[in-house]
Structures are given as structure tokens and as C-alpha cells.
Coordinates of C-alpha atoms and ligand atoms in Angstrom, one line a residue:
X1 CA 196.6 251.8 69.8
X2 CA 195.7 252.2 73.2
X3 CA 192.4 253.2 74.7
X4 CA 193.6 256.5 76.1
X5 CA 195.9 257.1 72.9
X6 CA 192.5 257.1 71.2
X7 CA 190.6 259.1 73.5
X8 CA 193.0 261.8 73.4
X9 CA 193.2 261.6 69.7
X10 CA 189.0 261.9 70.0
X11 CA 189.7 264.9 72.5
X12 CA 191.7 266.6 70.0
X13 CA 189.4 266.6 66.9
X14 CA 186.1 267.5 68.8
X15 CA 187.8 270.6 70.0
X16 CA 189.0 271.6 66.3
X17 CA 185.7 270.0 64.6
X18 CA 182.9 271.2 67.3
X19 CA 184.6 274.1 68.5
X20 CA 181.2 276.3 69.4
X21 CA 179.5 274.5 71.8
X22 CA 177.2 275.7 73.6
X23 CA 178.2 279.3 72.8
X24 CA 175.7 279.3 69.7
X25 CA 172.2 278.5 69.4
X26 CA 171.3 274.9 67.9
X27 CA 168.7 274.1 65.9
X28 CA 167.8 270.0 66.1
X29 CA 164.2 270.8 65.2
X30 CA 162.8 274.0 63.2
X31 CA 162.0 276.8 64.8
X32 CA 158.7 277.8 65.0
X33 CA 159.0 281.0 63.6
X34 CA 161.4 281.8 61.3
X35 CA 164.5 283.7 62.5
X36 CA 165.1 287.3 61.6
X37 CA 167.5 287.4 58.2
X38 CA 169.8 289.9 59.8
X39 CA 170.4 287.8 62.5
X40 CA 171.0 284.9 60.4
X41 CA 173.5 286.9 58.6
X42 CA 175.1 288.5 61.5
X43 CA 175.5 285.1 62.8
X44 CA 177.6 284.0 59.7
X45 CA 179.2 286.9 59.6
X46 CA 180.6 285.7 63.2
X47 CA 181.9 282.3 62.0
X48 CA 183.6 284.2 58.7
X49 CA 185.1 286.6 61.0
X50 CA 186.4 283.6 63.5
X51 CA 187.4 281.4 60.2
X52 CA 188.2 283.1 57.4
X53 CA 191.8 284.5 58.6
X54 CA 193.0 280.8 58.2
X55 CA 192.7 280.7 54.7
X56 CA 193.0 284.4 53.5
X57 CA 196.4 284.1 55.5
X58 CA 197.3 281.4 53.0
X59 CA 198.0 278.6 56.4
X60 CA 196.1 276.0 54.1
X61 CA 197.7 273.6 51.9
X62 CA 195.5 273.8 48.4
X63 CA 191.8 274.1 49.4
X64 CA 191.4 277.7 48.5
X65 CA 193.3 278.0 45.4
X66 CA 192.7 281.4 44.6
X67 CA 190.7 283.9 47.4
X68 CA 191.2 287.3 46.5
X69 CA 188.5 289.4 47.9
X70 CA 187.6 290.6 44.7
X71 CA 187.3 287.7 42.6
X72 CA 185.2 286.2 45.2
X73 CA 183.1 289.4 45.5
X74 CA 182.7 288.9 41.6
X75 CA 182.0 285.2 41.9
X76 CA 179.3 286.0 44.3
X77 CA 177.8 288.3 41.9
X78 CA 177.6 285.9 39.7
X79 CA 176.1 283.4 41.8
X80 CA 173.6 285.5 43.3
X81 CA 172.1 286.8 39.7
X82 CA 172.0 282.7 38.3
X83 CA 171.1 281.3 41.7
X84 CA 167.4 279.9 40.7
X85 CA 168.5 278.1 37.0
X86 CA 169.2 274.6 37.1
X87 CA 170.5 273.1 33.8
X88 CA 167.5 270.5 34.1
X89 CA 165.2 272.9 32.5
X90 CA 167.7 274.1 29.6
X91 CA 164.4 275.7 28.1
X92 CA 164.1 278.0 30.8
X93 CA 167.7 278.6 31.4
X94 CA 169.8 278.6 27.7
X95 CA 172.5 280.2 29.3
X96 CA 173.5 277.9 31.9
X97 CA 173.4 275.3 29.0
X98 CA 175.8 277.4 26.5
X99 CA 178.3 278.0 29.4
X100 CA 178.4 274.5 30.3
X101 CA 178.7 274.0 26.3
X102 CA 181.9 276.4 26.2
X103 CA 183.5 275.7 29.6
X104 CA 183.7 271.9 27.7
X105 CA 184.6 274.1 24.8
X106 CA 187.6 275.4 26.5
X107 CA 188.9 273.1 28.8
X108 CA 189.3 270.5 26.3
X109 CA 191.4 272.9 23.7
X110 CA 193.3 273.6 27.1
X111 CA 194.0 270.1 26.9
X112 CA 194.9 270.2 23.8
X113 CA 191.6 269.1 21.7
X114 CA 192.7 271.3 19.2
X115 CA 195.8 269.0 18.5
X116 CA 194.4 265.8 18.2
X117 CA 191.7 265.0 14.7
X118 CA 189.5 263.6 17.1
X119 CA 186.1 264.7 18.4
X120 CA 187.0 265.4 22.7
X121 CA 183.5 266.1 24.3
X122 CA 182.9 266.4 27.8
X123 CA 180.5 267.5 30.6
X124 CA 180.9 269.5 33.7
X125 CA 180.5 267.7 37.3
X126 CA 180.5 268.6 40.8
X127 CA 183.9 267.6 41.4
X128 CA 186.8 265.7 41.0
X129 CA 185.4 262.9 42.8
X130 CA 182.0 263.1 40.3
X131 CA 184.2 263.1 37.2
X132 CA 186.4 260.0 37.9
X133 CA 183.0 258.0 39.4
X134 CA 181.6 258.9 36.1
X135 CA 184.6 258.0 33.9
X136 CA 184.9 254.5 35.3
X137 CA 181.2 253.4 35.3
X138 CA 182.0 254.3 31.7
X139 CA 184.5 252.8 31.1
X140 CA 182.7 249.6 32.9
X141 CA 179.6 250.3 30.8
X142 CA 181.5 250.1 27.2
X143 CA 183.5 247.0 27.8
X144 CA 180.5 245.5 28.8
X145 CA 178.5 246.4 25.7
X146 CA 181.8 246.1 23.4
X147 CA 183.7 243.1 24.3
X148 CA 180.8 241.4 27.2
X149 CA 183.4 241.8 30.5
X150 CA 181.0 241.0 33.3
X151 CA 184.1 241.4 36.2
X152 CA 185.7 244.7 35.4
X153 CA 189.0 245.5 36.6
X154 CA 190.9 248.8 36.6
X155 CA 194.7 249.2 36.9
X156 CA 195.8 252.5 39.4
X157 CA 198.9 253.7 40.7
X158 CA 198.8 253.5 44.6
X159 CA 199.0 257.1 44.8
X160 CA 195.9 257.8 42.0
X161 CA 193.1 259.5 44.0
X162 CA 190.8 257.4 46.6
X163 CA 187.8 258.1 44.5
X164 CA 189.0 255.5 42.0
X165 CA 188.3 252.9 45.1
X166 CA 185.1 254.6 45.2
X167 CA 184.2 253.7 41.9
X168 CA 185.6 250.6 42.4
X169 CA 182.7 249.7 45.4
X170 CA 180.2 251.7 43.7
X171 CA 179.8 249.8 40.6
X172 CA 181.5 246.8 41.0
X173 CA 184.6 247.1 39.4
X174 CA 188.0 245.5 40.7
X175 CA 190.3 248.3 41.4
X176 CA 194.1 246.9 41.2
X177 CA 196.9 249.4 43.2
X178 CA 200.3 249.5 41.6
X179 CA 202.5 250.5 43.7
X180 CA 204.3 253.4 42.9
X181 CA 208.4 253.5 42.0
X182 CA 211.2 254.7 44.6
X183 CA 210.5 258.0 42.8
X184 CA 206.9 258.1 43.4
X185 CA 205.8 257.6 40.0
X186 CA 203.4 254.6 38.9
X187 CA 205.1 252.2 37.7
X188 CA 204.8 251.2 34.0
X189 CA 206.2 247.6 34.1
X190 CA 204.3 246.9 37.3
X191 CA 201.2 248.0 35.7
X192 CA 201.3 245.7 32.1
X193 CA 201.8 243.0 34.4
X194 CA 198.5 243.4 36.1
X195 CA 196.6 243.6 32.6
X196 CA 194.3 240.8 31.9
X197 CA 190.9 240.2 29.9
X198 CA 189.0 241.9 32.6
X199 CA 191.0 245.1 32.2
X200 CA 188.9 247.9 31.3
X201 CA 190.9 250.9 31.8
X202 CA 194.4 252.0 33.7
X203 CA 195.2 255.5 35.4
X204 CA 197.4 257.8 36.2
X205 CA 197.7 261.3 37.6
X206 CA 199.1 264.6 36.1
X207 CA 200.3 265.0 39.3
X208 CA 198.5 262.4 42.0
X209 CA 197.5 264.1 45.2
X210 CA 199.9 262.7 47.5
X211 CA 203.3 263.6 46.1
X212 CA 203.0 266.0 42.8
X213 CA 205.0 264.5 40.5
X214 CA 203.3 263.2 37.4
X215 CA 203.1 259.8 36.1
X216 CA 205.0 258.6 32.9
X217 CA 201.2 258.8 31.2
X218 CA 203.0 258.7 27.4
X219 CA 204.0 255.3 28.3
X220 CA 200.6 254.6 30.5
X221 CA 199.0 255.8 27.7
X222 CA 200.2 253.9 25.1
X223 CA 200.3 250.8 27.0
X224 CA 196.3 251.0 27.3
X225 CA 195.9 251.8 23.4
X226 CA 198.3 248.7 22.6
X227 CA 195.8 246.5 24.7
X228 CA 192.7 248.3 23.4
X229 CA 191.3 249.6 26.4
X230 CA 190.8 252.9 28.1
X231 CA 192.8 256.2 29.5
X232 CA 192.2 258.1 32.4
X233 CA 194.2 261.0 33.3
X234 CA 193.4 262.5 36.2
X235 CA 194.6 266.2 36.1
X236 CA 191.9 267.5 38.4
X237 CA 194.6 268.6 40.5
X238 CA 196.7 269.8 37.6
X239 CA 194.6 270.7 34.8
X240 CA 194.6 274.1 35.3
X241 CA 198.4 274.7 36.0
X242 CA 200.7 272.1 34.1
X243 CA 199.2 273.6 30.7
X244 CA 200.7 277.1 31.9
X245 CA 204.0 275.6 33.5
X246 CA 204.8 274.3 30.1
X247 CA 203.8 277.2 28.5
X248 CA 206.6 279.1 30.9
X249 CA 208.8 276.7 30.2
X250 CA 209.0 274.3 33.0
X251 CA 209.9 270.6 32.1
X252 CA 205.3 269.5 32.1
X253 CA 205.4 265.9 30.3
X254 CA 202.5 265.3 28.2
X255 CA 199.5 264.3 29.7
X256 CA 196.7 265.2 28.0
X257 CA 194.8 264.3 24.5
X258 CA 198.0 265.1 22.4
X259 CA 198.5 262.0 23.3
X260 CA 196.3 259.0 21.6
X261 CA 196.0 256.6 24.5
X262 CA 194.4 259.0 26.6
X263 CA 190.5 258.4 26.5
X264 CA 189.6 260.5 29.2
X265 CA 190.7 263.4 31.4
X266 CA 189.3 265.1 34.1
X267 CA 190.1 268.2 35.4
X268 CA 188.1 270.8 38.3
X269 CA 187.8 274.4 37.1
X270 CA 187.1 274.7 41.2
X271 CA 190.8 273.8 42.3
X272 CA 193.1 275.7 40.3
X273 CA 190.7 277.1 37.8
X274 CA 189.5 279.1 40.4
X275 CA 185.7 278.9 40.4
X276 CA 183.5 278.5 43.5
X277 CA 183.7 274.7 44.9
X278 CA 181.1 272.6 43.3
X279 CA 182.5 272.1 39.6
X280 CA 184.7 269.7 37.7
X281 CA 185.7 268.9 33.9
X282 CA 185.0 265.5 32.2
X283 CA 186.9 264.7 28.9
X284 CA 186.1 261.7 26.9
X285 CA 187.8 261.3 23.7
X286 CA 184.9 260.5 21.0
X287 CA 181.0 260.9 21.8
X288 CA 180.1 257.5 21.8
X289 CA 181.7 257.1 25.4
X290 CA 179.9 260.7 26.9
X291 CA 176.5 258.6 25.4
X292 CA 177.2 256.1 27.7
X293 CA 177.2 257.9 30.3
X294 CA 174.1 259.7 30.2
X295 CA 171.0 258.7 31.5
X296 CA 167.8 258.1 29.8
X297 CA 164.4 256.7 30.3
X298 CA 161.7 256.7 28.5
X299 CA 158.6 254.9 30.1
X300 CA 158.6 257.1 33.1
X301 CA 155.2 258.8 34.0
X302 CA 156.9 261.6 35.0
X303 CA 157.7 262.0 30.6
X304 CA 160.9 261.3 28.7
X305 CA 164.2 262.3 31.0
X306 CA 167.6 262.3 30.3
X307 CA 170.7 263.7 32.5
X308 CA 174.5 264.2 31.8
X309 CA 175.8 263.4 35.5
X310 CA 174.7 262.0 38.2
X311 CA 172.7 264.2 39.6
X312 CA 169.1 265.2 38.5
X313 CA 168.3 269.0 39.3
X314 CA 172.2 271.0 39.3
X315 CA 173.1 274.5 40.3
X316 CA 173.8 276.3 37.0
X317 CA 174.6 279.3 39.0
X318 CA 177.7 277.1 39.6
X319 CA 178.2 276.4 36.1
X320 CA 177.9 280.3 35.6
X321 CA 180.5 280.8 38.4
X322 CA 183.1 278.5 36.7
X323 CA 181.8 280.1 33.1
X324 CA 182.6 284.1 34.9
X325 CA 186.1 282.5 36.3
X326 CA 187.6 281.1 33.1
X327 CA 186.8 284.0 30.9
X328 CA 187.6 287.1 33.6
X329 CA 190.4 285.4 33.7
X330 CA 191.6 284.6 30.5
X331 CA 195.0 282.7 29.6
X332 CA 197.1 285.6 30.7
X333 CA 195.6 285.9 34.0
X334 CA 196.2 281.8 34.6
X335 CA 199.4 282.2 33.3
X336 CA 200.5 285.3 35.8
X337 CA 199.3 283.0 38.4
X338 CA 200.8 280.2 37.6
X339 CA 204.3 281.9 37.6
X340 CA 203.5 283.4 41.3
X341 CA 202.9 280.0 42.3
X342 CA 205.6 278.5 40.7
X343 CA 208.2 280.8 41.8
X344 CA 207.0 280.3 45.2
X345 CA 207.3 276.9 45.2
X346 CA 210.8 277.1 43.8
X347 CA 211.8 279.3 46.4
X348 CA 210.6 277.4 49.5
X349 CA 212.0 274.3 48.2
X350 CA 215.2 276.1 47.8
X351 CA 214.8 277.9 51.3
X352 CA 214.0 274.1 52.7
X353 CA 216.9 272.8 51.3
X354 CA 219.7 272.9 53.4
X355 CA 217.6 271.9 56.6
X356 CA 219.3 268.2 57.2
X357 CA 216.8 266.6 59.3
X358 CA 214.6 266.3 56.3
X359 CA 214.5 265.7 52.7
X360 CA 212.6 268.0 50.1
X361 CA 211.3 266.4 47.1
X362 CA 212.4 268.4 44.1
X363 CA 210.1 267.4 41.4
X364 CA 206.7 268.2 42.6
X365 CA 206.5 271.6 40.5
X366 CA 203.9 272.9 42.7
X367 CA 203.8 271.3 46.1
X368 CA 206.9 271.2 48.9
X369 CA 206.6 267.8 49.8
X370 CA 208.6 267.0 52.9
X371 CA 210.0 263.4 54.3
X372 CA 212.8 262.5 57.2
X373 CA 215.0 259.7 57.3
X374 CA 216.0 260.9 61.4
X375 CA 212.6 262.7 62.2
X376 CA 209.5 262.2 63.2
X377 CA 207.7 264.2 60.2
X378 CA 204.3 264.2 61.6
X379 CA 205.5 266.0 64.6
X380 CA 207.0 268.5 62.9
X381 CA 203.0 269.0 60.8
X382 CA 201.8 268.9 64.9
X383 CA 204.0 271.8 65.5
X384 CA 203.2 273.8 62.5
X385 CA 199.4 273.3 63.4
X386 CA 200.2 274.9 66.9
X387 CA 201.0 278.1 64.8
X388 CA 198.0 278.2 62.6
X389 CA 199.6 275.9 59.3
X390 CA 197.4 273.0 58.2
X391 CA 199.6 271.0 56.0
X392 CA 198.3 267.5 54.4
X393 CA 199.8 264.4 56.4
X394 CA 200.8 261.7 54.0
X395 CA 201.7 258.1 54.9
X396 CA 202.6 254.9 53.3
X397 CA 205.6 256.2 53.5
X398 CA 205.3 258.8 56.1
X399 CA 205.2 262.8 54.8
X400 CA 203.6 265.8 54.6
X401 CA 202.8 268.5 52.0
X402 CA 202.3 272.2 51.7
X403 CA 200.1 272.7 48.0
X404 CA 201.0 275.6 46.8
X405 CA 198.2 278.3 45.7
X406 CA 197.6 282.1 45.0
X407 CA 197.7 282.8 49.3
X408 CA 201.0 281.6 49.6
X409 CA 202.1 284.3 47.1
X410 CA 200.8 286.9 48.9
X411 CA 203.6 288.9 50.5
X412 CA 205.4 287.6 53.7
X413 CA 203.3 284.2 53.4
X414 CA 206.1 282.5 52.1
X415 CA 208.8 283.8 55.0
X416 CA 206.8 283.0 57.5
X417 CA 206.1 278.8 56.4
X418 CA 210.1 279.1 56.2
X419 CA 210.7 280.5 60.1
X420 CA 207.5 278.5 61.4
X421 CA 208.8 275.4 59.7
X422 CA 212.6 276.2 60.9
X423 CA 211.3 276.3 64.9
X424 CA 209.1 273.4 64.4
X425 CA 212.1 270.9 62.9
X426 CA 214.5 272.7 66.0
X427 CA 211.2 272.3 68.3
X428 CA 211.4 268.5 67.4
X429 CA 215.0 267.7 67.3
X430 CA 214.8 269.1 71.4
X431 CA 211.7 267.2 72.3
X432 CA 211.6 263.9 70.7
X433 CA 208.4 263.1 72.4
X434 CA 206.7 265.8 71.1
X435 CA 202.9 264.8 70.5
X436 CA 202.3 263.6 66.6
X437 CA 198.6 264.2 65.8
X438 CA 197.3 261.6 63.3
X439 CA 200.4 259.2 63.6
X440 CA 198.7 256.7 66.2
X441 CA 195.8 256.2 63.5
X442 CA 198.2 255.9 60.7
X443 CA 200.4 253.6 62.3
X444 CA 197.4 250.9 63.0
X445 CA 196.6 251.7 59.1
X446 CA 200.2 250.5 58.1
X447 CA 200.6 247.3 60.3
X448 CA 197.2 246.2 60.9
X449 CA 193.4 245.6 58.6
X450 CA 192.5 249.0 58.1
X451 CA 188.0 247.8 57.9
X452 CA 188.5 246.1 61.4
X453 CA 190.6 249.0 63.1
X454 CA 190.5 251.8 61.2
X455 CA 186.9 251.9 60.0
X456 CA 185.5 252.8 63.2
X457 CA 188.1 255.8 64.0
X458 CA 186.7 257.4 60.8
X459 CA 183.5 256.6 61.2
X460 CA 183.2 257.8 64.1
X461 CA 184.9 260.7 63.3
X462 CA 182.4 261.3 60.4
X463 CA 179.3 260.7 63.0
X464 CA 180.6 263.4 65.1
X465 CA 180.1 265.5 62.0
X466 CA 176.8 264.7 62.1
X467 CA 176.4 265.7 66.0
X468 CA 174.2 268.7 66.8
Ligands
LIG501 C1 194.5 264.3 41.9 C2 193.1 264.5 42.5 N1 192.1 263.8 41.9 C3 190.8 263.9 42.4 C4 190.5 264.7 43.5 C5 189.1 264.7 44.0 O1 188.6 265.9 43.8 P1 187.3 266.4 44.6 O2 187.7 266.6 46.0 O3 186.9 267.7 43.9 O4 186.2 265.4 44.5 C6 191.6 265.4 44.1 C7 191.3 266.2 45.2 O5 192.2 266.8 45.8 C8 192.9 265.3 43.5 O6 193.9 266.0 44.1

């Protein structure tokens, strides 16, 4: 990629990701005296006003999975009454710990705990990201103590989530990538053959990020429990809506503890469980392996401590958040909305269809994932940011996605990705050298080492983050 390629590209994200300039005040050191609270709230009332029509509008793919104005008025509520407890101090605070207790409680029956004669325990995190760390330093922790593996690997699917490689680094586990089938699923065969002595645990997705379609994880599943080691599903994206697409009827396969090769599952309450950002679902199968993960230590002068997660101190008000979602909302309100988005989905691939310059994957249930064979699909995602849309830019192969949520099932949303999405593939066919966004960057990650070139483009785009 050339230098000017690259400063253009730079140009582009500071005016999207430091778009106030010198139009706001900046704080680089505290202020002497504190600034007035209406001001500070007038102020944030500012950026809502110039961000907030984005996502209400429902031009985000996933992100805000829910956003009614009144859910999040009552999920503020509920913040603001539990916003001093932390579920360090479960003494003072006995209600943040029993509705962590019974959002375990119920997520696990929602994946099907009830079904299965053994114990499923589990913890809440602060994310998907949290959850899987968590489940593979597990997983690293019992083979160590069970069968003495000192070089851990893990098997994943190409397309499982990057925070698997996170793990990987993070505790020192080898993280194999399978890649996927022609039909984006992992690959089953591919997988065995990667299994050796070292293998701790293999993955798959119910759906993986990228695509939407969910991996065979019966045979995943039972592949693992043949070789005696562990299960992950990841369903964070999923958890919350494949339970109710089966229940109307859609073809779901099994993915969760109904199943007796899965170990583990995680699944976020805050994607399509609809609670604040900030919380996530761990599922072990059997208390011996949510042991291992906590954290203990006894000759500490601070006194005896123990933690679930990661963290130390957590927000329970959080916890109470995702506690006030699942029960307002009750299986018949998931359901409802799992039918809006559904039916959405069905209708923009359908809608999609007969466009010929690109090809619409049918079997992501809740995502329109798009590809070309003749086009250039990340100028088409350009175009469609020009009009407001953010859609997620997949390569390795090149494509993008729209995730469906509750926004896009507001009324209109739908028409409108159709007509904006209609102009941009006409927009493209009529200017081939339409600019492309993120392509440049992508193409160095597909031809060349993505730690010597690419590292630097994202770290620097993550240091101008951190620019006052
Ligand atoms: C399948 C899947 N797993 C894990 C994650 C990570 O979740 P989080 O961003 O909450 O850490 C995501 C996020 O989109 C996901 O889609």
C-alpha cells in the first residue's frame, strides 16, 4: 500500500473518530474547579443529540440490539437505583449476588440445563470477550492438573471469534485455525486431524460472527467427548435468539448442553438479551471446572479473597440491569422479538435476491450477509456509509454484513437498506473506481505478514483513540 493510499485512509478515520475538534472544550489535566453538573450534562446531551440518530434509525449492523426508548429509560432506572453495589461485598449487597445467582439460573435452562442430568453452573462476565478468556484458561488450567499438558493447544474454526487468539497470547495456549468449508462452516474432518496430546479443548460458534451460519457442533461436540477433552460453544452472538428460532420453528441445530460434548457455553445477555453493554453468560458443565476458574488466596494481608471473573470490584448495577432485562422481558417478549427479526431478515434476503451483481447467503437466520463474484463489495459498504449505513466489512473472502436487530424492524428501516443498497450496487456498476474504505488495509492483510504491516495501521489507529 502506498504512502498516500495510507494517508488518505488516516484522513478518513480521524474525521469519523475525532470529529469535534476544537469545537469542544478538552480536558488533558483536571480542572481546577469542578465544572457545573448541568453543563456537564448539557454537554452530553449535545453528543446524544449529534449521535444517537445513527443507531435509533437502526443504520448499525448488531451493536444496539434492542433501543427502545423505554426499555432503556427502565434500564437506566435500574442502573441508577444499584449504581453503588459491587458484588465484591455480597454482605452488603445480597441482591446483586441472587440476581447474578438466577440470571445463571436462567440462561443455562435457556440452554437447555434442564435437559441434561448434569449439574450446568456458570458466572456472569463483562462480555463475550471475558467469557471465552475465562473458559480457555480453564480449560488450560484442568488439563494441566488432570492429565499434566504443559503446551496447550486449542482447535478453532477460522471464523470462531478473535478473542479465542486472545486467549491464545494471554495464557499461552496454542490456538490452531481450521479453516472453514465452502459453506462457511468449520470443518469437522479438518478439525480431528489437528487433535493431538496437547489438545485441550475445540470450538465452534452457534453462529460465528463473520457469516451466521452455525457450525455442525453435534459432530464438534462429540468429536471432543470421544477424545476426552473439552467443548466450547460460543453462542454469545446467538444465545439469546436461536433458542426462540427453534422454538418458532426455524431449522436451529443443536448447540447447546442437550448435547453431551458440550462443556461450556457462553452467551451475552448484553447482545441479544438486551441488557446494557457490560454483561455476558458463562456455562460450564459440572462445578469442578467453574472451581477452577475462581480465584483464591489466602495469605494476603489484605484477608482471605476469592473472585469469580477476572476482575476484582464489578458493577452489580449491571448485573441488576441484565437481571431487570431478562425478567421484564420474559420468554414471550424474546420470542415476539425474535420473530420481528426474523421476518426481517427473511424479507431483505428475499428483497436482495434478485440483484445479480451479488450473492446473498441464505442460511444465516439472522444476518444478510452479502458477497460478489463481478463486484467490488467493499465499495458497495463505502457507498452505503455515504448514506448513514455502517455495515461490518468482512474479508478472507471479501464481504460484508448487515446483523439484524429490533431497529431494523422498526417501520420503513427495512425499505430504505433495500433502495440505499439498490443505488449503491447501480452507484458501483457506473463507477468502478469508486473509493473502497478498508480494502487497501485488508488487501496488505491477505497477501502480506499481517505483525509487520498491519500491526502498525491498527495501532495507530488505536493511539489516535487515545489522542486528546
Ligand atoms: C460470536 C461472538 N463471540 C464473541 C464475541 C465477543 O463479544 P464481546 O464484544 O462482548 O467481547 C462476539 C462479538 O460480536 C461474537 O459475535
Amino acid at each position: 500500500m502506498d504512502a498516500s493510499l495510507l494517508a488518505n485512509l488516516a484522513a478518513g478515520f480521524e474525521k469519523v473518530l475525532k470529529p469535534y475538534g476544537e469545537d469542544f472544550q478538552k480536558f488533558d489535566h483536571l480542572p481546577l474547579q469542578g465544572m457545573d453538573r448541568e453543563e456537564i450534562l448539557e454537554l452530553m446531551e449535545e453528543f446524544k443529540e449529534i449521535e444517537a440518530a445513527q443507531w435509533q434509525d437502526g443504520f448499525l449492523s448488531g451493536v444496539v440490539y434492542h433501543g427502545d426508548t423505554a426499555h432503556i429509560d427502565f434500564m437506566n432506572r435500574v442502573y441508577a437505583i444499584n449504581s453503588q453495589s459491587n458484588p465484591i461485598h455480597p454482605e452488603v449487597w445480597p441482591s446483586i449476588s441472587k440476581f447474578e445467582a438466577e440470571i445463571v439460573g436462567m440462561t443455562a435452562n435457556l440452554m437447555s440445563a434442564d435437559q441434561t442430568p448434569d449439574e450446568i453452573v456458570g458466572t456472569v462476565t463483562s462480555g463475550g470477550t471475558e467469557s471465552i478468556l475465562l473458559a480457555m484458561k480453564t480449560y488450560r488450567d484442568r488439563a494441566k492438573e488432570n492429565k499434566g499438558i504443559a503446551a496447550p493447544e486449542i482447535i478453532a474454526p477460522t471464523s470462531a471469534h478473535a478473542a479465542f487468539t486472545k486467549a491464545g497470547e494471554a495464557f499461552g495456549i496454542k490456538v490452531i485455525r481450521v479453516p472453514v468449508g465452502a459453506d462457511f462452516r468449520a470443518d469437522v474432518a479438518a478439525m480431528q486431524d489437528e487433535i493431538t496430546e496437547n489438545t485441550i479443548a475445540l470450538v465452534g460458534s452457534a453462529p460465528p460472527f463473520p457469516h451466521g451460519i452455525v457450525d455442525p457442533i453435534d459432530e464438534l461436540s462429540e468429536l471432543a467427548r470421544q477424545h476426552g477433552i473439552g467443548f466450547h460453544t460460543d453462542a454469545c452472538l446467538g444465545g439469546f435468539i436461536l433458542p426462540w428460532a427453534e422454538k418458532l420453528g426455524y431449522a436451529v441445530p443443536v448447540f447447546d448442553f442437550r448435547l453431551p460434548g458440550v462443556t461450556s457455553i457462553s452467551i451475552d445477555t448484553h447482545k441479544y438479551g438486551y441488557a446494557p453493554k457490560g454483561t455476558s453468560v458463562l456455562l460450564y458443565r459440572g462445578s469442578d471446572m467453574r472451581h477452577l476458574q475462581y480465584f483464591s488466596v489466602s495469605d494476603w494481608p489484605g484477608g482471605l479473597y476469592i473472585t469469580p471473573t477476572f476482575s476484582g470490584s464489578r458493577p452489580g448495577a449491571l448485573i441488576a440491569a441484565a437481571w431487570a432485562a431478562l425478567v421484564s422481558i420474559g420468554e414471550q417478549g424474546y420470542l415476539q422479538a425474535a420473530k420481528r427479526i426474523l421476518e426481517t431478515t427473511a424479507w431483505l434476503k428475499n428483497e436482495l435476491a434478485d440483484i445479480k451483481e451479488i450473492q446473498i447467503l441464505q442460511d444465516p437466520l439472522f444476518m444478510v450477509v452479502f458477497q460478489s463474484e463481478t463486484h467490488n463489495v467493499y465499495q458497495i459498504s463505502e457507498y452505503m456509509s455515504q448514506k448513514s449505513w455502517s455495515l461490518n466489512e468482512l474479508h478472507l473472502p471479501p464481504a460484508v454484513h448487515l446483523c439484524i436487530t429490533q431497529r431494523h424492524t422498526q417501520e420503513g428501516v427495512r425499505e430504505r437498506f433495500v433502495e440505499d443498497f439498490k443505488s449503491a450496487v447501480e452507484f458501483v456498476q457506473e463507477n468502478p473506481q469508486a473509493p473502497s474504505g478498508i480494502e487497501p488495509v485488508y488487501g496488505l492483510a491477505a497477501t502480506i505478514d499481517t505483525r509487520t504491516m498491519v500491526k502498525p495501521v491498527l495501532n495507530w489507529f488505536m493511539d489516535l483513540l487515545y489522542r486528546v
